[in-house]
Coordinates of C-alpha atoms in Angstrom, one line a residue:
M14 CA 0.0 0.0 0.0
T15 CA 1.2 3.5 -0.8
T16 CA 0.3 6.3 1.6
V17 CA -0.3 9.9 0.8
S18 CA 3.1 10.8 2.4
E19 CA 4.9 8.2 0.3
F20 CA 3.3 9.5 -2.8
V21 CA 4.3 13.0 -2.0
I22 CA 7.9 12.0 -1.4
Q23 CA 8.1 10.2 -4.7
R24 CA 6.4 13.1 -6.5
I25 CA 8.7 15.7 -5.2
K26 CA 11.6 13.5 -6.3
D27 CA 10.1 13.4 -9.7
W28 CA 10.2 17.2 -9.6
G29 CA 14.0 17.0 -9.2
V30 CA 14.2 17.3 -5.4
S31 CA 17.1 15.5 -3.8
R32 CA 17.3 17.3 -0.5
V33 CA 14.8 18.8 2.0
F34 CA 15.5 21.0 5.0
G35 CA 13.2 20.0 7.9
F36 CA 12.4 20.1 11.5
P37 CA 10.1 17.5 13.0
G38 CA 6.9 17.7 15.1
D39 CA 3.7 15.7 15.6
G40 CA 1.7 17.7 13.0
I41 CA 4.1 16.4 10.3
G42 CA 4.9 13.1 12.0
E43 CA 3.4 10.6 9.5
F44 CA 5.2 12.4 6.7
D45 CA 8.5 12.4 8.6
G46 CA 8.1 8.7 9.3
A47 CA 7.7 8.0 5.6
L48 CA 10.9 10.1 4.9
G49 CA 12.8 8.0 7.5
K50 CA 11.5 4.7 5.9
T51 CA 12.8 5.8 2.4
E52 CA 16.1 6.8 3.9
R53 CA 16.5 3.4 5.5
D54 CA 15.8 1.5 2.3
G55 CA 18.0 3.9 0.2
T56 CA 15.3 5.3 -2.0
G57 CA 14.7 8.5 -0.2
I58 CA 15.6 12.2 -0.2
E59 CA 18.4 13.6 1.8
Y60 CA 16.9 15.1 5.0
V61 CA 18.9 18.0 6.5
R62 CA 17.8 19.0 10.0
P63 CA 19.2 22.3 11.2
T64 CA 18.4 23.8 14.6
H65 CA 15.3 25.9 13.9
E66 CA 12.5 26.0 11.3
E67 CA 13.4 29.6 10.2
I68 CA 16.9 28.2 9.4
C69 CA 15.1 25.4 7.3
S70 CA 13.3 28.0 5.1
L71 CA 16.3 30.2 4.8
M72 CA 18.4 27.2 3.7
A73 CA 15.7 26.2 1.1
T74 CA 15.8 29.7 -0.3
A75 CA 19.6 29.6 -0.4
H76 CA 19.5 26.2 -2.0
A77 CA 17.3 27.6 -4.8
K78 CA 19.7 30.4 -5.3
F79 CA 22.8 28.4 -5.5
T80 CA 21.5 25.4 -7.5
G81 CA 18.6 26.7 -9.7
E82 CA 16.5 24.0 -8.3
V83 CA 13.3 24.3 -6.2
G84 CA 14.1 24.5 -2.5
V85 CA 12.0 22.5 -0.2
C86 CA 11.5 22.9 3.6
V87 CA 9.3 20.8 5.9
A88 CA 7.8 21.7 9.3
T89 CA 5.1 20.8 11.7
S90 CA 1.8 22.6 12.3
S91 CA 1.3 26.0 13.9
P92 CA 4.6 26.8 15.8
G93 CA 6.9 25.2 13.2
A94 CA 4.9 26.7 10.4
F95 CA 5.1 30.2 11.9
H96 CA 8.8 29.9 12.4
M97 CA 9.3 29.3 8.7
I98 CA 7.6 32.5 7.6
N99 CA 10.6 34.7 7.6
G100 CA 12.6 32.5 5.3
L101 CA 9.6 32.1 3.0
Y102 CA 9.4 35.9 2.8
D103 CA 13.1 35.9 1.8
A104 CA 12.2 33.6 -1.0
Q105 CA 9.2 35.7 -2.0
M106 CA 11.2 39.0 -2.1
D107 CA 14.2 37.6 -3.8
N108 CA 12.1 35.7 -6.4
Q109 CA 13.1 32.1 -5.5
P110 CA 11.0 28.9 -6.1
V111 CA 10.5 27.3 -2.8
V112 CA 7.9 24.7 -1.7
A113 CA 7.1 24.4 2.0
I114 CA 5.4 21.2 3.2
V115 CA 3.7 22.0 6.4
G116 CA 1.9 19.7 8.8
Q117 CA -1.5 20.3 10.3
Q118 CA -3.5 18.6 13.0
G119 CA -6.2 16.1 11.9
L120 CA -9.1 17.3 9.6
A121 CA -11.6 17.1 12.3
S122 CA -9.6 19.6 14.4
I123 CA -9.7 22.4 11.8
G124 CA -11.8 25.2 13.0
T125 CA -12.4 23.8 16.5
F126 CA -9.6 25.7 18.4
T127 CA -7.7 22.6 19.4
Q128 CA -4.1 22.5 20.4
Q129 CA -1.7 23.7 17.6
T130 CA -4.5 24.1 15.1
S131 CA -4.6 27.4 13.2
D132 CA -5.9 28.7 9.9
L133 CA -2.6 28.1 8.1
E134 CA -4.1 29.0 4.7
R135 CA -4.8 32.4 6.0
V136 CA -1.4 32.6 7.7
F137 CA 0.5 31.9 4.4
A138 CA -1.8 33.8 2.1
D139 CA 0.4 36.8 1.8
V140 CA 3.8 35.1 1.5
A141 CA 2.9 32.2 -0.9
C142 CA 1.8 32.4 -4.6
Y143 CA -0.1 29.1 -3.9
V144 CA -1.2 27.6 -0.7
E145 CA -3.6 24.7 -0.3
T146 CA -4.6 22.1 2.2
V147 CA -4.8 18.5 1.1
T148 CA -8.1 17.1 2.3
T149 CA -8.4 13.8 0.3
P150 CA -5.9 11.4 -1.3
E151 CA -7.5 12.1 -4.7
Q152 CA -6.5 15.8 -4.4
V153 CA -2.9 15.5 -3.4
Q154 CA -1.3 14.9 -6.9
A155 CA -2.8 18.1 -8.3
V156 CA -1.9 20.1 -5.2
V157 CA 1.7 19.1 -5.2
D158 CA 2.1 19.5 -9.0
T159 CA 0.5 23.0 -8.9
A160 CA 2.7 24.0 -6.0
F161 CA 5.9 23.1 -7.9
R162 CA 4.7 24.4 -11.3
T163 CA 3.6 27.8 -9.8
A164 CA 6.7 28.2 -7.7
I165 CA 8.9 27.7 -10.8
L166 CA 6.9 30.0 -13.1
R167 CA 6.3 32.8 -10.7
K168 CA 9.6 32.4 -8.9
Q169 CA 7.8 32.5 -5.5
P170 CA 7.2 30.2 -2.5
A171 CA 4.3 27.9 -2.5
V172 CA 2.8 25.9 0.5
V173 CA 1.3 22.5 0.7
I174 CA -0.5 21.8 4.0
L175 CA -0.9 18.1 5.0
P176 CA -3.2 17.3 7.9
H177 CA -1.9 14.5 10.0
D178 CA -4.5 12.0 9.3
V179 CA -4.4 12.7 5.5
Q180 CA -0.7 11.9 5.6
G181 CA -1.3 8.3 6.4
M182 CA -4.3 7.7 4.1
K183 CA -4.1 5.1 1.3
F184 CA -3.2 6.5 -2.1
D185 CA -4.3 4.7 -5.2
G186 CA -3.8 7.6 -7.7
P187 CA -6.5 10.0 -8.8
P188 CA -9.4 8.2 -10.5
V189 CA -11.0 9.3 -13.8
A190 CA -14.0 11.0 -12.1
H191 CA -15.9 14.2 -11.9
W192 CA -14.2 16.9 -9.7
V193 CA -10.9 14.9 -9.7
S194 CA -7.9 16.5 -11.4
R195 CA -5.2 14.3 -12.9
S196 CA -2.2 16.6 -13.1
S197 CA 1.1 16.8 -15.0
G198 CA 4.5 16.6 -13.3
A199 CA 6.2 18.3 -16.3
A200 CA 8.4 21.2 -15.4
P201 CA 7.7 24.4 -17.3
S202 CA 10.3 26.4 -19.1
T203 CA 10.9 30.1 -18.2
R204 CA 13.1 30.9 -21.2
I205 CA 10.6 33.4 -22.5
V206 CA 11.6 35.4 -25.6
P207 CA 9.8 38.6 -26.6
E208 CA 8.3 39.0 -30.1
A209 CA 10.6 40.1 -32.9
S210 CA 9.4 43.7 -33.0
V211 CA 10.2 44.2 -29.3
V212 CA 13.7 42.7 -29.9
R213 CA 14.2 45.2 -32.7
R214 CA 13.2 48.1 -30.6
M215 CA 15.5 47.1 -27.8
A216 CA 18.4 46.8 -30.2
D217 CA 17.6 50.2 -31.7
I218 CA 17.6 51.9 -28.3
I219 CA 21.0 50.3 -27.3
N220 CA 22.5 51.1 -30.7
A221 CA 21.5 54.8 -30.5
G222 CA 23.2 55.2 -27.1
E223 CA 26.7 56.7 -26.9
K224 CA 27.1 56.2 -23.1
V225 CA 25.3 52.9 -22.4
T226 CA 25.2 51.3 -18.9
F227 CA 23.9 47.8 -18.1
L228 CA 22.6 47.4 -14.6
V229 CA 22.7 43.6 -14.0
G230 CA 20.8 41.8 -11.2
A231 CA 20.5 38.2 -10.0
G232 CA 17.7 37.6 -12.6
A233 CA 20.6 37.5 -15.2
Q234 CA 22.1 34.4 -13.4
G235 CA 23.3 31.9 -16.0
S236 CA 23.6 34.6 -18.7
T237 CA 27.1 35.8 -18.1
D238 CA 28.6 35.2 -21.5
V239 CA 25.7 36.8 -23.5
V240 CA 25.6 39.9 -21.2
L241 CA 29.3 40.4 -21.6
E242 CA 29.1 40.0 -25.4
A243 CA 26.3 42.5 -25.6
A244 CA 28.2 45.0 -23.4
K245 CA 31.2 44.7 -25.6
R246 CA 29.2 45.4 -28.8
A247 CA 27.4 48.3 -27.1
G248 CA 30.6 49.7 -25.6
A249 CA 28.7 49.6 -22.3
G250 CA 29.8 49.8 -18.7
I251 CA 28.4 47.3 -16.3
I252 CA 27.1 47.8 -12.8
T253 CA 25.8 44.9 -10.8
A254 CA 23.2 44.9 -8.1
L255 CA 24.3 43.5 -4.9
R256 CA 22.7 40.1 -5.5
G257 CA 24.0 40.1 -9.1
K258 CA 27.6 40.6 -8.0
D259 CA 28.6 37.1 -9.1
V260 CA 27.0 37.3 -12.5
I261 CA 29.9 39.4 -13.9
S262 CA 33.4 38.5 -12.9
A263 CA 35.3 41.2 -11.0
D264 CA 38.2 41.1 -13.5
V265 CA 36.0 42.5 -16.2
P266 CA 37.6 46.0 -16.4
F267 CA 34.4 47.9 -17.1
H268 CA 32.4 46.2 -14.3
T269 CA 32.2 48.8 -11.6
Q270 CA 30.5 46.7 -9.0
Q271 CA 27.5 48.1 -7.1
V272 CA 25.9 51.5 -7.0
G273 CA 24.5 53.4 -4.0
L274 CA 25.1 52.9 -0.3
L275 CA 27.1 49.8 -0.9
G276 CA 28.6 50.8 -4.2
S277 CA 31.5 52.5 -5.9
L278 CA 32.1 56.0 -7.1
P279 CA 32.7 54.9 -10.7
S280 CA 29.2 53.2 -10.6
L281 CA 27.7 56.5 -9.4
H282 CA 29.4 58.4 -12.1
Q283 CA 28.1 55.9 -14.7
I284 CA 24.6 56.5 -13.5
Q285 CA 25.0 60.3 -13.5
R286 CA 26.5 60.4 -17.0
C287 CA 24.9 57.6 -19.1
D288 CA 22.5 58.3 -21.9
T289 CA 21.1 54.8 -22.0
I290 CA 20.4 52.4 -19.1
V291 CA 19.5 48.7 -19.6
L292 CA 18.1 46.9 -16.5
L293 CA 18.7 43.2 -16.8
G294 CA 17.0 40.9 -14.2
T295 CA 17.1 43.5 -11.4
N296 CA 14.6 45.1 -9.1
Y297 CA 17.2 47.6 -7.8
P298 CA 15.2 49.4 -5.1
Y299 CA 17.0 52.8 -4.7
G300 CA 15.6 55.2 -7.2
E301 CA 17.8 58.0 -6.1
Y302 CA 20.8 56.2 -7.5
L303 CA 19.2 55.8 -11.0
P304 CA 19.4 58.5 -13.7
K305 CA 17.4 61.6 -13.5
D306 CA 14.1 61.8 -15.5
G307 CA 14.9 62.6 -19.1
Q308 CA 18.6 61.9 -18.8
A309 CA 18.7 58.4 -20.2
R310 CA 16.6 56.2 -22.3
G311 CA 15.7 53.1 -20.4
V312 CA 15.1 49.4 -21.2
Q313 CA 14.2 46.8 -18.7
V314 CA 14.1 43.0 -19.2
D315 CA 12.6 40.8 -16.5
L316 CA 10.5 37.7 -15.9
K317 CA 8.5 39.5 -13.2
P318 CA 6.0 41.9 -14.8
E319 CA 5.3 43.7 -11.6
S320 CA 9.0 44.7 -11.3
M321 CA 9.1 46.4 -14.7
G322 CA 9.0 50.2 -15.0
I323 CA 8.6 50.8 -11.3
R324 CA 12.0 52.2 -10.4
Y325 CA 12.7 54.3 -13.5
P326 CA 10.4 55.5 -16.3
T327 CA 11.8 53.1 -18.8
E328 CA 10.9 53.5 -22.6
L329 CA 10.7 49.8 -23.2
N330 CA 9.7 47.0 -20.8
V331 CA 10.5 43.5 -22.1
W332 CA 8.9 40.5 -20.5
G333 CA 11.4 37.8 -21.0
D334 CA 14.4 35.7 -19.7
V335 CA 17.5 37.9 -19.7
G336 CA 19.7 35.3 -21.4
A337 CA 17.2 34.3 -24.1
T338 CA 16.3 37.9 -24.8
L339 CA 19.9 39.0 -25.2
E340 CA 20.6 36.1 -27.5
A341 CA 17.8 37.3 -29.7
V342 CA 19.0 41.0 -29.5
L343 CA 22.8 40.3 -30.0
P344 CA 22.8 39.8 -33.8
L345 CA 21.1 43.2 -34.1
L346 CA 23.6 45.2 -32.1
T347 CA 26.0 47.3 -33.9
Q348 CA 29.7 47.1 -32.9
K349 CA 30.7 50.4 -31.3
T350 CA 33.9 51.7 -32.7
D351 CA 34.3 54.6 -30.2
L352 CA 35.0 52.8 -26.9
S353 CA 36.0 55.9 -25.0
W354 CA 33.0 55.6 -22.6
Q355 CA 33.8 52.0 -21.7
E356 CA 37.6 52.7 -21.4
G357 CA 37.0 55.7 -19.2
I358 CA 34.9 53.6 -16.9
A359 CA 37.6 50.9 -16.7
D360 CA 40.3 53.6 -16.0
E361 CA 38.2 55.1 -13.2
M362 CA 37.5 51.7 -11.7
R363 CA 41.2 51.0 -11.4
G364 CA 41.6 54.1 -9.4
W365 CA 38.7 53.2 -7.2
E366 CA 40.2 49.8 -6.4
D367 CA 43.3 51.6 -5.2
E368 CA 41.2 53.8 -3.0
M369 CA 39.4 50.9 -1.5
R370 CA 42.8 49.3 -0.5
K371 CA 43.8 52.6 1.1
Q372 CA 40.6 52.6 3.1
A373 CA 41.4 49.1 4.2
E374 CA 44.9 50.2 5.3
I375 CA 43.7 52.9 7.7
V376 CA 44.6 52.1 11.3
Y377 CA 42.0 53.1 14.0
D378 CA 42.8 53.2 17.7
D379 CA 39.4 51.9 18.8
G380 CA 39.5 48.5 17.1
V381 CA 40.5 46.6 13.9
N382 CA 39.6 48.2 10.7
P383 CA 36.7 46.0 9.4
R384 CA 37.6 46.9 5.8
R385 CA 41.0 45.4 6.4
V386 CA 39.5 42.1 7.5
I387 CA 37.2 41.7 4.5
Q388 CA 39.9 43.0 2.0
A389 CA 42.3 40.3 3.4
V390 CA 39.5 37.7 3.0
N391 CA 39.0 38.8 -0.6
D392 CA 42.7 38.6 -1.3
H393 CA 42.7 34.9 -0.2
L394 CA 39.5 33.7 -1.8
P395 CA 40.1 30.3 -3.4
E396 CA 38.7 29.1 -6.7
G397 CA 35.1 28.1 -6.7
V398 CA 34.4 29.6 -3.3
T399 CA 30.9 30.7 -2.2
V400 CA 30.7 33.9 -0.1
T401 CA 27.7 34.8 2.0
A402 CA 27.1 38.2 3.6
D403 CA 24.7 39.1 6.3
A404 CA 22.5 42.2 6.5
G405 CA 24.2 45.0 8.4
T406 CA 27.6 46.5 7.9
T407 CA 29.0 43.2 6.6
A408 CA 26.9 43.9 3.5
D409 CA 28.7 47.2 3.1
W410 CA 32.1 45.7 3.4
Y411 CA 31.0 42.8 1.1
G412 CA 29.9 45.3 -1.5
H413 CA 33.0 47.5 -1.2
H414 CA 35.7 44.8 -1.0
I415 CA 34.7 41.4 -2.1
R416 CA 35.5 40.7 -5.8
L417 CA 34.1 37.5 -7.1
K418 CA 35.8 35.9 -10.1
R419 CA 34.2 33.5 -12.6
G420 CA 33.2 30.3 -10.9
M421 CA 32.8 31.9 -7.5
R422 CA 29.3 32.5 -6.0
G423 CA 28.0 35.0 -3.5
D424 CA 24.6 35.9 -2.2
M425 CA 22.6 37.1 0.8
S426 CA 19.1 38.0 1.9
G427 CA 18.4 40.8 -0.7
R428 CA 15.1 42.7 -0.6
L429 CA 14.1 41.4 2.8
A430 CA 17.6 41.9 4.2
T431 CA 16.9 39.8 7.2
M432 CA 19.6 39.4 9.8
L433 CA 21.2 36.0 10.4
A434 CA 20.7 34.6 6.9
A435 CA 24.4 34.5 6.2
M436 CA 25.0 31.3 8.2
P437 CA 22.1 29.2 6.9
Y438 CA 23.0 30.4 3.4
A439 CA 26.6 29.3 3.9
V440 CA 25.6 25.9 5.2
A441 CA 23.1 25.4 2.3
A442 CA 25.9 26.4 -0.1
K443 CA 28.1 23.7 1.5
F444 CA 25.4 21.1 0.8
A445 CA 24.9 22.4 -2.7
R446 CA 28.6 22.3 -3.5
P447 CA 30.2 20.0 -1.0
D448 CA 33.5 19.9 -2.9
R449 CA 34.0 23.7 -2.6
P450 CA 35.0 26.1 0.2
V451 CA 32.5 28.5 1.8
V452 CA 33.0 31.9 3.5
C453 CA 30.4 33.4 5.8
T454 CA 30.8 37.1 6.7
I455 CA 28.4 38.1 9.6
G456 CA 28.1 40.6 12.4
D457 CA 28.1 39.7 16.0
G458 CA 24.4 40.7 16.4
A459 CA 23.3 38.5 13.6
F460 CA 25.6 35.7 14.8
Q461 CA 23.9 35.8 18.2
M462 CA 20.4 35.5 16.7
L463 CA 20.6 32.1 15.3
G464 CA 23.9 32.1 13.5
M465 CA 25.7 30.5 16.5
N466 CA 23.3 27.5 16.3
E467 CA 24.4 26.7 12.9
L468 CA 27.9 25.8 14.0
I469 CA 26.1 22.9 15.6
T470 CA 24.6 22.0 12.3
V471 CA 28.1 22.1 10.7
K472 CA 29.4 19.8 13.4
K473 CA 26.6 17.3 12.6
Y474 CA 27.2 17.2 8.8
Q475 CA 30.7 18.3 8.0
K476 CA 32.0 14.7 7.8
Q477 CA 30.0 14.1 4.6
W478 CA 31.5 17.1 2.8
A479 CA 34.5 16.3 0.5
N480 CA 35.9 19.8 1.1
K481 CA 35.5 20.8 4.7
Q482 CA 36.9 24.3 4.4
F483 CA 34.4 26.7 6.0
V484 CA 35.5 30.1 7.2
V485 CA 33.2 32.2 9.4
V486 CA 34.3 35.8 9.8
I487 CA 32.6 37.6 12.6
M488 CA 32.6 41.4 12.8
H489 CA 32.9 41.7 16.6
N490 CA 32.1 45.3 17.6
D491 CA 29.5 44.7 20.3
D492 CA 27.1 46.9 18.3
L493 CA 24.2 46.5 15.9
G494 CA 26.4 48.7 13.7
Q495 CA 24.3 49.2 10.6
V496 CA 21.2 50.4 12.7
S497 CA 23.5 52.7 14.7
W498 CA 24.6 54.4 11.5
E499 CA 21.1 54.4 10.1
M500 CA 19.9 56.2 13.3
R501 CA 22.6 58.9 12.7
T502 CA 22.5 59.3 9.0
E503 CA 18.8 58.8 8.2
D504 CA 17.0 60.2 11.3
G505 CA 19.6 62.5 12.9
N506 CA 19.4 60.6 16.2
P507 CA 22.3 59.5 18.3
M508 CA 23.1 55.8 18.7
W509 CA 21.1 54.4 21.7
R510 CA 23.1 51.9 23.7
G511 CA 19.9 50.4 25.2
S512 CA 19.0 49.1 21.8
Q513 CA 22.3 48.9 20.0
D514 CA 24.8 47.3 22.4
V515 CA 25.5 43.6 21.8
E516 CA 26.7 41.6 24.8
T517 CA 30.2 40.6 24.1
M518 CA 31.4 37.0 24.2
D519 CA 34.3 34.8 23.1
Y520 CA 33.1 33.6 19.7
A521 CA 36.5 31.9 18.9
G522 CA 36.3 30.0 22.3
Y523 CA 32.7 29.0 21.4
A524 CA 33.9 27.5 18.1
E525 CA 36.7 25.6 20.0
L526 CA 34.1 24.1 22.4
L527 CA 32.5 22.5 19.3
G528 CA 35.9 21.2 18.1
F529 CA 36.5 23.8 15.5
R530 CA 39.4 26.3 15.1
G531 CA 38.9 29.7 16.6
I532 CA 41.2 32.7 16.0
Q533 CA 40.9 36.1 17.8
V534 CA 42.1 39.2 16.0
H535 CA 42.7 42.2 18.2
S536 CA 44.9 44.3 16.0
D537 CA 45.4 45.1 12.3
D538 CA 48.7 43.4 12.1
E539 CA 47.1 40.1 13.1
V540 CA 44.6 40.1 10.3
E541 CA 46.8 38.7 7.5
A542 CA 48.0 35.7 9.6
A543 CA 44.5 34.9 10.8
V544 CA 43.0 34.9 7.3
T545 CA 46.0 32.9 5.9
A546 CA 45.6 30.3 8.6
A547 CA 41.9 30.0 8.1
F548 CA 42.2 29.3 4.4
A549 CA 45.0 26.7 5.0
F550 CA 42.7 24.7 7.3
D551 CA 40.5 21.9 6.0
G552 CA 37.7 22.4 8.5
L553 CA 35.7 25.2 10.0
T554 CA 37.5 28.3 11.4
V555 CA 35.9 31.1 13.2
I556 CA 37.7 34.4 12.8
D557 CA 36.6 36.5 15.8
A558 CA 37.7 40.0 14.6
Y559 CA 37.4 42.8 17.2
V560 CA 36.6 45.6 14.9
S561 CA 35.9 49.3 15.4
R562 CA 32.2 50.1 15.8
N563 CA 32.7 53.6 14.4
V564 CA 34.1 53.1 10.8
P565 CA 31.3 54.7 8.7
P566 CA 29.7 52.4 6.1
L567 CA 28.5 55.4 4.2
P568 CA 28.1 55.9 0.5
P569 CA 31.1 56.7 -1.7
H570 CA 29.8 60.2 -2.3
I571 CA 28.2 61.2 0.9
T572 CA 25.2 63.5 0.5
A573 CA 24.6 66.7 2.3
E574 CA 21.6 65.2 3.9
Y575 CA 23.6 62.3 5.4
A576 CA 26.3 64.7 6.6
I577 CA 23.8 67.1 8.3
N578 CA 21.8 64.2 9.9
T579 CA 25.0 62.7 11.2
A580 CA 25.9 66.1 12.7
K581 CA 22.5 66.4 14.3
A582 CA 23.0 62.9 15.9
L583 CA 26.2 64.0 17.4
L584 CA 24.8 67.2 18.7
K585 CA 22.1 65.3 20.5
G586 CA 24.7 63.3 22.4
D587 CA 25.8 60.2 20.6
P588 CA 27.6 58.1 23.3
V589 CA 30.5 57.4 21.0
E590 CA 30.7 60.8 19.5
L591 CA 34.4 61.5 19.5
D592 CA 35.2 58.1 18.0
V593 CA 32.6 58.6 15.3
V594 CA 33.9 62.0 14.3
K595 CA 37.5 60.8 14.4
D596 CA 37.0 57.6 12.4
T597 CA 34.8 59.4 9.9
A598 CA 37.6 62.0 9.5
Q599 CA 40.1 59.2 8.7
A600 CA 37.8 57.5 6.3
F601 CA 36.5 60.3 4.2
A602 CA 38.0 63.0 2.0
S603 CA 38.3 66.6 3.3
E604 CA 35.4 67.6 1.0
T605 CA 33.1 65.4 2.8
L606 CA 34.4 66.3 6.2
D607 CA 33.9 70.0 5.5
R608 CA 30.2 69.3 5.2
V609 CA 30.1 67.6 8.5
K610 CA 32.1 70.4 10.1
G611 CA 29.8 73.0 8.7
A612 CA 26.8 71.3 10.0
L613 CA 28.4 71.0 13.4
H614 CA 29.5 74.7 13.5
L615 CA 32.9 73.6 14.6
G616 CA 35.0 76.4 16.0
G617 CA 31.8 78.1 17.2
D618 CA 29.5 77.3 20.1
R619 CA 30.3 74.5 22.5
H620 CA 27.9 71.6 22.8
D621 CA 29.4 69.8 25.8
D622 CA 26.2 70.0 27.8
T623 CA 24.2 67.9 25.3
R624 CA 26.4 64.8 25.7
H625 CA 25.2 61.8 27.6
D626 CA 28.6 60.9 28.9
D627 CA 30.5 62.6 31.7
T628 CA 33.5 63.5 29.5
K629 CA 33.8 66.9 28.0
H630 CA 35.5 67.3 24.7
D631 CA 36.9 70.6 23.3
D632 CA 35.9 71.6 19.9
T633 CA 39.5 71.8 19.0
K634 CA 39.7 68.0 19.4
H635 CA 37.1 67.6 16.7
V636 CA 38.9 70.1 14.4
G637 CA 42.2 68.3 15.0
T638 CA 40.9 65.1 13.4
D639 CA 41.1 66.7 10.1
E640 CA 44.9 66.4 10.2
K641 CA 44.5 62.6 10.0

């Protein structure tokens, strides 16, 4: 006899699933039992059990990103289901196909307020593109197939709810009968190509441009070669969105990395000076870093219709797969003979890279320079590595200093930008590519959330990975650093220790308790040796870097608004005011600092009485930082 659970397991295998990320509970118990049975007889799916259901859904999202397959996560009814929601929103907001299989109490319990019974369809209605409860064996085939098909086509999460008693019911296949659907398990193609007239218009717009910029996102994954060929013919510069960082190799000279808060000055200059912008598979969210209205003709190519024409008034919106669309456009592109635009971009980028290294070499007296740590990591990245970054200042350093070459992968929680995702992403990457090294860059606040737990998961599974190299780089500054800077720069408020301080602990020692290698870094001159040792070790190494909390992760061309708001925050009594001003002075050019000084009225009135601490600082101390 085949049960509903056994059928579902076989069906998801037919959809190409070889691994699920799950956490058990009685609401999904019959299904888990069937998974265990197939594991014992060697016909099953690999079951990875991390330490929390939220980790399961984040790992499923990362699996989809790193493999191109559908990610699958499994959890029990109400509490387990609720825990998975954050990771499913990560899949939704980063356009990833994920299917969640969620338990429910028995059919008779639904609507009767019994323990761990809730309206799961209503709970998941916002996050999922498709959510359905299986109430009969005859229905299950159609529900599972629809969930996978919809997740793939819409690039969104879908949810299948299996009540506990339905999981164990006999399954004979859907009969040929009224009201019964017999569904297809054939995977659909998403290589959509626009009609010929649209392709011609797109080529005409690109050909007419003299200063063309391609803004490339994660939606162009798998299209590297055709994007590069199109850019070469158009004489275009390339900017990558943060999640598209690994689509274009860092050694392409006219690739200027990101734009905006986490970007480069050459990228900003491209945006300010281009006459044509082509958005390829990106929903880049910061409109203030896109061309001004009327400055540039715009084309956008995307598989998500709702993402098109929403950030910039594009002239042409193309519904299609980036690679397939560019393959159609390529023969119609005229080879530019004047490459001065592209060559100028490449020349400026070489200067920017020198500037980034200079920023990494600055020595602060209140902690290790975080830029130096990430620059050293970048300099040691091995071939085929996957690098993950967390939300927070680690994302800034990742954008500014990590340079991914062809064959390397990198990703993070993008539009959701949830904290702690870097660790489950890194572990999922290790499962996806067990023969390749992984680097996780994460802040201490995010590591304390659930990241620490995942060292336990690594301990459980690392023996099955051919390459065990796993480097965890913790930015240890006892501060929720990104939020502290956002309070200053966006709202003009001082950093508030009550919300921002992170309780310190020995992360390297914690790693050693689990049998891993832990290295503490307390000074800049220890960085190189620590990173070298980590990449020489075939196992997990935690680099516990005690970095300054005051190095500003601000945009490459700081705006007057940011400068003025930072000044307001200091005037209101930022508890680390002197270090903020001092470290900002060291990090930014005098042109930027002049703005901050002007906003602070330095050399004028004294503001000692507004500070929260007991130490009074002369204005001359602030002025004196300019000499550094």
